[in-house]
Amino acid sequence: MSKYLILIFEREADYATMSPEGWASVVDAHNAFTKAVPDLGGTIVGGEAVQQTNTAKSIRSGKVTHGPFFESKEALAGYYVVEARDLDHALEIAKLTPAPLGGVEVRPVLEAPTDADGR
């Protein structure tokens, strides 16, 4: 099994005006997702929601600036790290990832090469 990062990008402004019922619906969708992944033969090995971009700090050439690394209509809202058989399997899992206000990106986790001793 290989690891894949599912990045969730959504429109922050829409969350700011979301009703409590809307928020509960999103939470329920994520709970359903975490239960569905094992049924598909995958494993969630990590994941978190992240705070809004107004809390972000970016660093370029050693200089710290306020805000996200780049401006876009959608911002990183959270992520999952999943173990899947291959990229096609990871994409099958990612299609179920709740992102009602945006979409997701799937990227393989880079496996560090090991030496002859397995280090």
Tab-separated table of N, CA and C in Angstrom:
chain	number	residue	atom	x	y	z
A	1	MET	N	0.848	-1.178	0.000
A	1	MET	CA	0.000	0.000	0.000
A	1	MET	C	0.895	1.244	0.000
A	2	SER	N	0.487	2.219	-0.758
A	2	SER	CA	1.194	3.495	-0.823
A	2	SER	C	0.355	4.566	-0.139
A	3	LYS	N	1.015	5.651	0.256
A	3	LYS	CA	0.308	6.767	0.898
A	3	LYS	C	0.017	7.854	-0.123
A	4	TYR	N	-1.157	8.468	0.028
A	4	TYR	CA	-1.592	9.560	-0.826
A	4	TYR	C	-2.167	10.660	0.051
A	5	LEU	N	-1.899	11.887	-0.343
A	5	LEU	CA	-2.418	13.057	0.343
A	5	LEU	C	-3.632	13.557	-0.431
A	6	ILE	N	-4.753	13.676	0.253
A	6	ILE	CA	-5.956	14.256	-0.343
A	6	ILE	C	-6.090	15.656	0.254
A	7	LEU	N	-5.843	16.664	-0.559
A	7	LEU	CA	-5.928	18.060	-0.125
A	7	LEU	C	-7.319	18.582	-0.458
A	8	ILE	N	-7.972	19.188	0.507
A	8	ILE	CA	-9.320	19.712	0.319
A	8	ILE	C	-9.228	21.227	0.182
A	9	PHE	N	-9.658	21.731	-0.973
A	9	PHE	CA	-9.659	23.174	-1.240
A	9	PHE	C	-11.107	23.637	-1.362
A	10	GLU	N	-11.462	24.651	-0.581
A	10	GLU	CA	-12.833	25.159	-0.620
A	10	GLU	C	-12.842	26.679	-0.472
A	11	ARG	N	-14.007	27.262	-0.747
A	11	ARG	CA	-14.183	28.711	-0.654
A	11	ARG	C	-14.460	29.087	0.812
A	12	GLU	N	-13.493	29.733	1.433
A	12	GLU	CA	-13.604	30.099	2.850
A	12	GLU	C	-14.798	30.996	3.136
A	13	ALA	N	-15.052	31.935	2.264
A	13	ALA	CA	-16.123	32.904	2.504
A	13	ALA	C	-17.467	32.209	2.668
A	14	ASP	N	-17.671	31.118	1.947
A	14	ASP	CA	-18.938	30.402	2.052
A	14	ASP	C	-19.082	29.731	3.417
A	15	TYR	N	-17.975	29.285	3.982
A	15	TYR	CA	-18.042	28.698	5.320
A	15	TYR	C	-18.353	29.766	6.368
A	16	ALA	N	-17.875	30.967	6.151
A	16	ALA	CA	-18.103	32.050	7.116
A	16	ALA	C	-19.578	32.379	7.268
A	17	THR	N	-20.356	32.148	6.222
A	17	THR	CA	-21.781	32.470	6.257
A	17	THR	C	-22.662	31.222	6.351
A	18	MET	N	-22.050	30.075	6.556
A	18	MET	CA	-22.806	28.820	6.608
A	18	MET	C	-23.620	28.727	7.887
A	19	SER	N	-24.824	28.208	7.759
A	19	SER	CA	-25.702	28.024	8.919
A	19	SER	C	-25.182	26.870	9.775
A	20	PRO	N	-25.607	26.819	11.031
A	20	PRO	CA	-25.217	25.681	11.878
A	20	PRO	C	-25.660	24.339	11.269
A	21	GLU	N	-26.797	24.328	10.612
A	21	GLU	CA	-27.271	23.102	9.966
A	21	GLU	C	-26.362	22.716	8.799
A	22	GLY	N	-25.910	23.715	8.064
A	22	GLY	CA	-24.984	23.458	6.961
A	22	GLY	C	-23.670	22.906	7.469
A	23	TRP	N	-23.177	23.487	8.556
A	23	TRP	CA	-21.924	23.010	9.150
A	23	TRP	C	-22.094	21.571	9.642
A	24	ALA	N	-23.212	21.272	10.294
A	24	ALA	CA	-23.473	19.909	10.774
A	24	ALA	C	-23.510	18.926	9.609
A	25	SER	N	-24.049	19.356	8.489
A	25	SER	CA	-24.097	18.504	7.302
A	25	SER	C	-22.694	18.176	6.793
A	26	VAL	N	-21.810	19.158	6.809
A	26	VAL	CA	-20.424	18.938	6.378
A	26	VAL	C	-19.723	17.972	7.333
A	27	VAL	N	-19.903	18.172	8.627
A	27	VAL	CA	-19.296	17.279	9.622
A	27	VAL	C	-19.821	15.858	9.429
A	28	ASP	N	-21.126	15.709	9.214
A	28	ASP	CA	-21.705	14.384	8.976
A	28	ASP	C	-21.109	13.739	7.727
A	29	ALA	N	-20.900	14.532	6.687
A	29	ALA	CA	-20.319	14.006	5.447
A	29	ALA	C	-18.896	13.505	5.678
A	30	HIS	N	-18.110	14.220	6.479
A	30	HIS	CA	-16.751	13.772	6.778
A	30	HIS	C	-16.763	12.512	7.644
A	31	ASN	N	-17.686	12.438	8.584
A	31	ASN	CA	-17.807	11.217	9.391
A	31	ASN	C	-18.168	10.023	8.510
A	32	ALA	N	-19.073	10.223	7.560
A	32	ALA	CA	-19.451	9.150	6.634
A	32	ALA	C	-18.258	8.752	5.758
A	33	PHE	N	-17.469	9.744	5.322
A	33	PHE	CA	-16.282	9.463	4.511
A	33	PHE	C	-15.303	8.584	5.273
A	34	THR	N	-15.029	8.936	6.534
A	34	THR	CA	-14.049	8.168	7.311
A	34	THR	C	-14.520	6.731	7.548
A	35	LYS	N	-15.819	6.523	7.554
A	35	LYS	CA	-16.347	5.160	7.691
A	35	LYS	C	-16.324	4.419	6.360
A	36	ALA	N	-16.423	5.135	5.234
A	36	ALA	CA	-16.472	4.509	3.913
A	36	ALA	C	-15.102	4.061	3.421
A	37	VAL	N	-14.041	4.747	3.821
A	37	VAL	CA	-12.702	4.433	3.311
A	37	VAL	C	-12.308	2.981	3.589
A	38	PRO	N	-12.461	2.466	4.815
A	38	PRO	CA	-12.115	1.056	5.033
A	38	PRO	C	-12.968	0.100	4.194
A	39	ASP	N	-14.219	0.467	3.947
A	39	ASP	CA	-15.084	-0.366	3.105
A	39	ASP	C	-14.553	-0.464	1.681
A	40	LEU	N	-13.788	0.546	1.256
A	40	LEU	CA	-13.185	0.538	-0.078
A	40	LEU	C	-11.813	-0.136	-0.082
A	41	GLY	N	-11.355	-0.592	1.075
A	41	GLY	CA	-10.054	-1.253	1.155
A	41	GLY	C	-8.905	-0.312	1.430
A	42	GLY	N	-9.202	0.953	1.777
A	42	GLY	CA	-8.165	1.921	2.099
A	42	GLY	C	-8.080	2.155	3.595
A	43	THR	N	-7.103	2.933	3.995
A	43	THR	CA	-6.912	3.271	5.398
A	43	THR	C	-6.599	4.755	5.514
A	44	ILE	N	-7.273	5.435	6.422
A	44	ILE	CA	-6.918	6.825	6.725
A	44	ILE	C	-5.845	6.778	7.802
A	45	VAL	N	-4.683	7.354	7.510
A	45	VAL	CA	-3.585	7.349	8.479
A	45	VAL	C	-3.355	8.728	9.098
A	46	GLY	N	-4.099	9.713	8.658
A	46	GLY	CA	-3.980	11.050	9.226
A	46	GLY	C	-4.929	12.002	8.534
A	47	GLY	N	-5.063	13.174	9.111
A	47	GLY	CA	-5.888	14.198	8.504
A	47	GLY	C	-6.363	15.199	9.531
A	48	GLU	N	-6.585	16.391	9.075
A	48	GLU	CA	-7.038	17.474	9.951
A	48	GLU	C	-7.701	18.555	9.105
A	49	ALA	N	-8.573	19.311	9.727
A	49	ALA	CA	-9.025	20.572	9.146
A	49	ALA	C	-7.986	21.616	9.539
A	50	VAL	N	-7.835	22.649	8.737
A	50	VAL	CA	-6.891	23.713	9.080
A	50	VAL	C	-7.640	25.032	9.240
A	51	GLN	N	-7.051	25.943	9.999
A	51	GLN	CA	-7.674	27.244	10.211
A	51	GLN	C	-7.623	28.068	8.932
A	52	GLN	N	-8.418	29.120	8.899
A	52	GLN	CA	-8.542	29.945	7.697
A	52	GLN	C	-7.232	30.646	7.334
A	53	THR	N	-7.179	31.100	6.092
A	53	THR	CA	-5.956	31.704	5.565
A	53	THR	C	-5.537	32.968	6.311
A	54	ASN	N	-6.463	33.636	6.998
A	54	ASN	CA	-6.056	34.843	7.726
A	54	ASN	C	-5.166	34.512	8.918
A	55	THR	N	-5.011	33.218	9.236
A	55	THR	CA	-4.091	32.806	10.303
A	55	THR	C	-2.746	32.347	9.740
A	56	ALA	N	-2.647	32.290	8.416
A	56	ALA	CA	-1.445	31.746	7.765
A	56	ALA	C	-0.284	32.727	7.795
A	57	LYS	N	0.897	32.175	7.809
A	57	LYS	CA	2.145	32.918	7.637
A	57	LYS	C	2.912	32.198	6.530
A	58	SER	N	3.534	32.948	5.668
A	58	SER	CA	4.313	32.380	4.573
A	58	SER	C	5.757	32.849	4.709
A	59	ILE	N	6.666	32.016	4.269
A	59	ILE	CA	8.086	32.360	4.345
A	59	ILE	C	8.706	32.176	2.968
A	60	ARG	N	9.320	33.228	2.474
A	60	ARG	CA	10.065	33.203	1.208
A	60	ARG	C	11.413	33.861	1.466
A	61	SER	N	12.450	33.134	1.118
A	61	SER	CA	13.816	33.645	1.303
A	61	SER	C	14.042	34.142	2.727
A	62	GLY	N	13.471	33.442	3.696
A	62	GLY	CA	13.672	33.784	5.094
A	62	GLY	C	12.799	34.913	5.611
A	63	LYS	N	11.987	35.536	4.753
A	63	LYS	CA	11.129	36.642	5.174
A	63	LYS	C	9.717	36.127	5.436
A	64	VAL	N	9.191	36.424	6.628
A	64	VAL	CA	7.852	35.997	7.019
A	64	VAL	C	6.846	37.066	6.604
A	65	THR	N	5.788	36.638	5.939
A	65	THR	CA	4.698	37.542	5.569
A	65	THR	C	3.384	36.972	6.085
A	66	HIS	N	2.397	37.836	6.222
A	66	HIS	CA	1.072	37.414	6.675
A	66	HIS	C	0.278	36.915	5.486
A	67	GLY	N	-0.456	35.837	5.699
A	67	GLY	CA	-1.338	35.325	4.662
A	67	GLY	C	-0.798	34.072	4.005
A	68	PRO	N	-1.617	33.517	3.123
A	68	PRO	CA	-1.241	32.264	2.465
A	68	PRO	C	-0.111	32.460	1.464
A	69	PHE	N	0.467	31.355	1.037
A	69	PHE	CA	1.580	31.373	0.098
A	69	PHE	C	1.164	31.972	-1.240
A	70	PHE	N	-0.087	31.717	-1.650
A	70	PHE	CA	-0.585	32.277	-2.909
A	70	PHE	C	-2.057	32.622	-2.746
A	71	GLU	N	-2.529	33.502	-3.582
A	71	GLU	CA	-3.934	33.911	-3.570
A	71	GLU	C	-4.714	33.032	-4.537
A	72	SER	N	-5.879	32.580	-4.117
A	72	SER	CA	-6.749	31.821	-5.011
A	72	SER	C	-8.185	31.943	-4.525
A	73	LYS	N	-9.121	31.523	-5.357
A	73	LYS	CA	-10.533	31.557	-4.983
A	73	LYS	C	-10.833	30.537	-3.895
A	74	GLU	N	-10.088	29.437	-3.914
A	74	GLU	CA	-10.279	28.383	-2.932
A	74	GLU	C	-9.009	28.250	-2.100
A	75	ALA	N	-9.185	27.910	-0.830
A	75	ALA	CA	-8.043	27.797	0.076
A	75	ALA	C	-7.992	26.391	0.657
A	76	LEU	N	-6.813	26.002	1.096
A	76	LEU	CA	-6.662	24.711	1.745
A	76	LEU	C	-7.508	24.704	3.013
A	77	ALA	N	-8.450	23.772	3.085
A	77	ALA	CA	-9.345	23.687	4.235
A	77	ALA	C	-8.988	22.513	5.139
A	78	GLY	N	-8.308	21.523	4.581
A	78	GLY	CA	-7.928	20.355	5.367
A	78	GLY	C	-7.325	19.300	4.474
A	79	TYR	N	-7.030	18.158	5.065
A	79	TYR	CA	-6.395	17.095	4.291
A	79	TYR	C	-6.631	15.752	4.964
A	80	TYR	N	-6.485	14.717	4.187
A	80	TYR	CA	-6.427	13.342	4.673
A	80	TYR	C	-5.164	12.712	4.099
A	81	VAL	N	-4.543	11.829	4.852
A	81	VAL	CA	-3.491	10.968	4.336
A	81	VAL	C	-4.097	9.574	4.342
A	82	VAL	N	-4.127	8.945	3.166
A	82	VAL	CA	-4.711	7.620	3.059
A	82	VAL	C	-3.691	6.634	2.506
A	83	GLU	N	-3.848	5.381	2.872
A	83	GLU	CA	-3.092	4.308	2.248
A	83	GLU	C	-4.021	3.645	1.241
A	84	ALA	N	-3.525	3.483	0.022
A	84	ALA	CA	-4.309	2.890	-1.053
A	84	ALA	C	-3.398	1.973	-1.871
A	85	ARG	N	-4.009	1.057	-2.595
A	85	ARG	CA	-3.236	0.101	-3.395
A	85	ARG	C	-2.402	0.787	-4.461
A	86	ASP	N	-3.004	1.815	-5.097
A	86	ASP	CA	-2.337	2.532	-6.189
A	86	ASP	C	-3.077	3.847	-6.401
A	87	LEU	N	-2.628	4.607	-7.391
A	87	LEU	CA	-3.239	5.913	-7.642
A	87	LEU	C	-4.714	5.782	-7.999
A	88	ASP	N	-5.062	4.802	-8.819
A	88	ASP	CA	-6.472	4.633	-9.177
A	88	ASP	C	-7.326	4.383	-7.943
A	89	HIS	N	-6.828	3.591	-7.021
A	89	HIS	CA	-7.540	3.319	-5.776
A	89	HIS	C	-7.654	4.599	-4.943
A	90	ALA	N	-6.569	5.375	-4.873
A	90	ALA	CA	-6.597	6.650	-4.138
A	90	ALA	C	-7.610	7.615	-4.748
A	91	LEU	N	-7.703	7.630	-6.067
A	91	LEU	CA	-8.677	8.500	-6.736
A	91	LEU	C	-10.100	8.044	-6.444
A	92	GLU	N	-10.317	6.737	-6.388
A	92	GLU	CA	-11.636	6.203	-6.040
A	92	GLU	C	-12.050	6.684	-4.655
A	93	ILE	N	-11.103	6.634	-3.720
A	93	ILE	CA	-11.357	7.113	-2.354
A	93	ILE	C	-11.585	8.616	-2.358
A	94	ALA	N	-10.731	9.350	-3.068
A	94	ALA	CA	-10.800	10.816	-3.066
A	94	ALA	C	-12.107	11.337	-3.644
A	95	LYS	N	-12.700	10.611	-4.575
A	95	LYS	CA	-13.981	11.036	-5.152
A	95	LYS	C	-15.073	11.133	-4.096
A	96	LEU	N	-14.906	10.426	-2.982
A	96	LEU	CA	-15.893	10.456	-1.901
A	96	LEU	C	-15.608	11.539	-0.866
A	97	THR	N	-14.450	12.206	-0.979
A	97	THR	CA	-14.066	13.219	0.004
A	97	THR	C	-15.034	14.397	-0.047
A	98	PRO	N	-15.650	14.752	1.081
A	98	PRO	CA	-16.553	15.895	1.085
A	98	PRO	C	-15.803	17.195	0.802
A	99	ALA	N	-16.253	17.908	-0.205
A	99	ALA	CA	-15.718	19.230	-0.538
A	99	ALA	C	-16.838	19.988	-1.237
A	100	PRO	N	-17.941	20.242	-0.533
A	100	PRO	CA	-19.107	20.841	-1.181
A	100	PRO	C	-18.879	22.259	-1.695
A	101	LEU	N	-17.843	22.913	-1.207
A	101	LEU	CA	-17.586	24.297	-1.614
A	101	LEU	C	-16.316	24.409	-2.450
A	102	GLY	N	-15.891	23.303	-3.038
A	102	GLY	CA	-14.662	23.326	-3.828
A	102	GLY	C	-14.350	21.967	-4.409
A	103	GLY	N	-13.136	21.492	-4.192
A	103	GLY	CA	-12.711	20.215	-4.742
A	103	GLY	C	-11.510	19.695	-3.991
A	104	VAL	N	-10.979	18.586	-4.481
A	104	VAL	CA	-9.820	17.977	-3.829
A	104	VAL	C	-8.702	17.752	-4.834
A	105	GLU	N	-7.502	17.645	-4.310
A	105	GLU	CA	-6.307	17.317	-5.091
A	105	GLU	C	-5.687	16.081	-4.453
A	106	VAL	N	-5.235	15.139	-5.272
A	106	VAL	CA	-4.602	13.921	-4.776
A	106	VAL	C	-3.151	13.919	-5.213
A	107	ARG	N	-2.261	13.663	-4.245
A	107	ARG	CA	-0.829	13.609	-4.552
A	107	ARG	C	-0.207	12.440	-3.815
A	108	PRO	N	0.626	11.666	-4.514
A	108	PRO	CA	1.342	10.595	-3.825
A	108	PRO	C	2.331	11.181	-2.818
A	109	VAL	N	2.460	10.506	-1.683
A	109	VAL	CA	3.464	10.890	-0.700
A	109	VAL	C	4.797	10.339	-1.183
A	110	LEU	N	5.819	11.157	-1.166
A	110	LEU	CA	7.136	10.756	-1.622
A	110	LEU	C	7.741	9.787	-0.613
A	111	GLU	N	8.072	8.620	-1.089
A	111	GLU	CA	8.705	7.612	-0.248
A	111	GLU	C	10.204	7.871	-0.246
A	112	ALA	N	10.785	8.034	0.910
A	112	ALA	CA	12.233	8.255	1.004
A	112	ALA	C	12.945	6.958	0.651
A	113	PRO	N	13.984	7.044	-0.156
A	113	PRO	CA	14.729	5.828	-0.501
A	113	PRO	C	15.412	5.255	0.754
A	114	THR	N	15.519	3.956	0.783
A	114	THR	CA	16.196	3.308	1.915
A	114	THR	C	17.512	2.709	1.438
A	115	ASP	N	18.437	2.577	2.375
A	115	ASP	CA	19.708	1.947	2.030
A	115	ASP	C	19.593	0.430	2.187
A	116	ALA	N	20.649	-0.266	2.028
A	116	ALA	CA	20.644	-1.724	2.090
A	116	ALA	C	20.206	-2.248	3.453
A	117	ASP	N	20.367	-1.435	4.508
A	117	ASP	CA	19.976	-1.839	5.859
A	117	ASP	C	18.537	-1.474	6.169
A	118	GLY	N	17.790	-0.931	5.177
A	118	GLY	CA	16.410	-0.549	5.401
A	118	GLY	C	16.235	0.773	6.110
A	119	ARG	N	17.283	1.607	6.129
A	119	ARG	CA	17.198	2.932	6.776
A	119	ARG	C	17.088	4.001	5.761
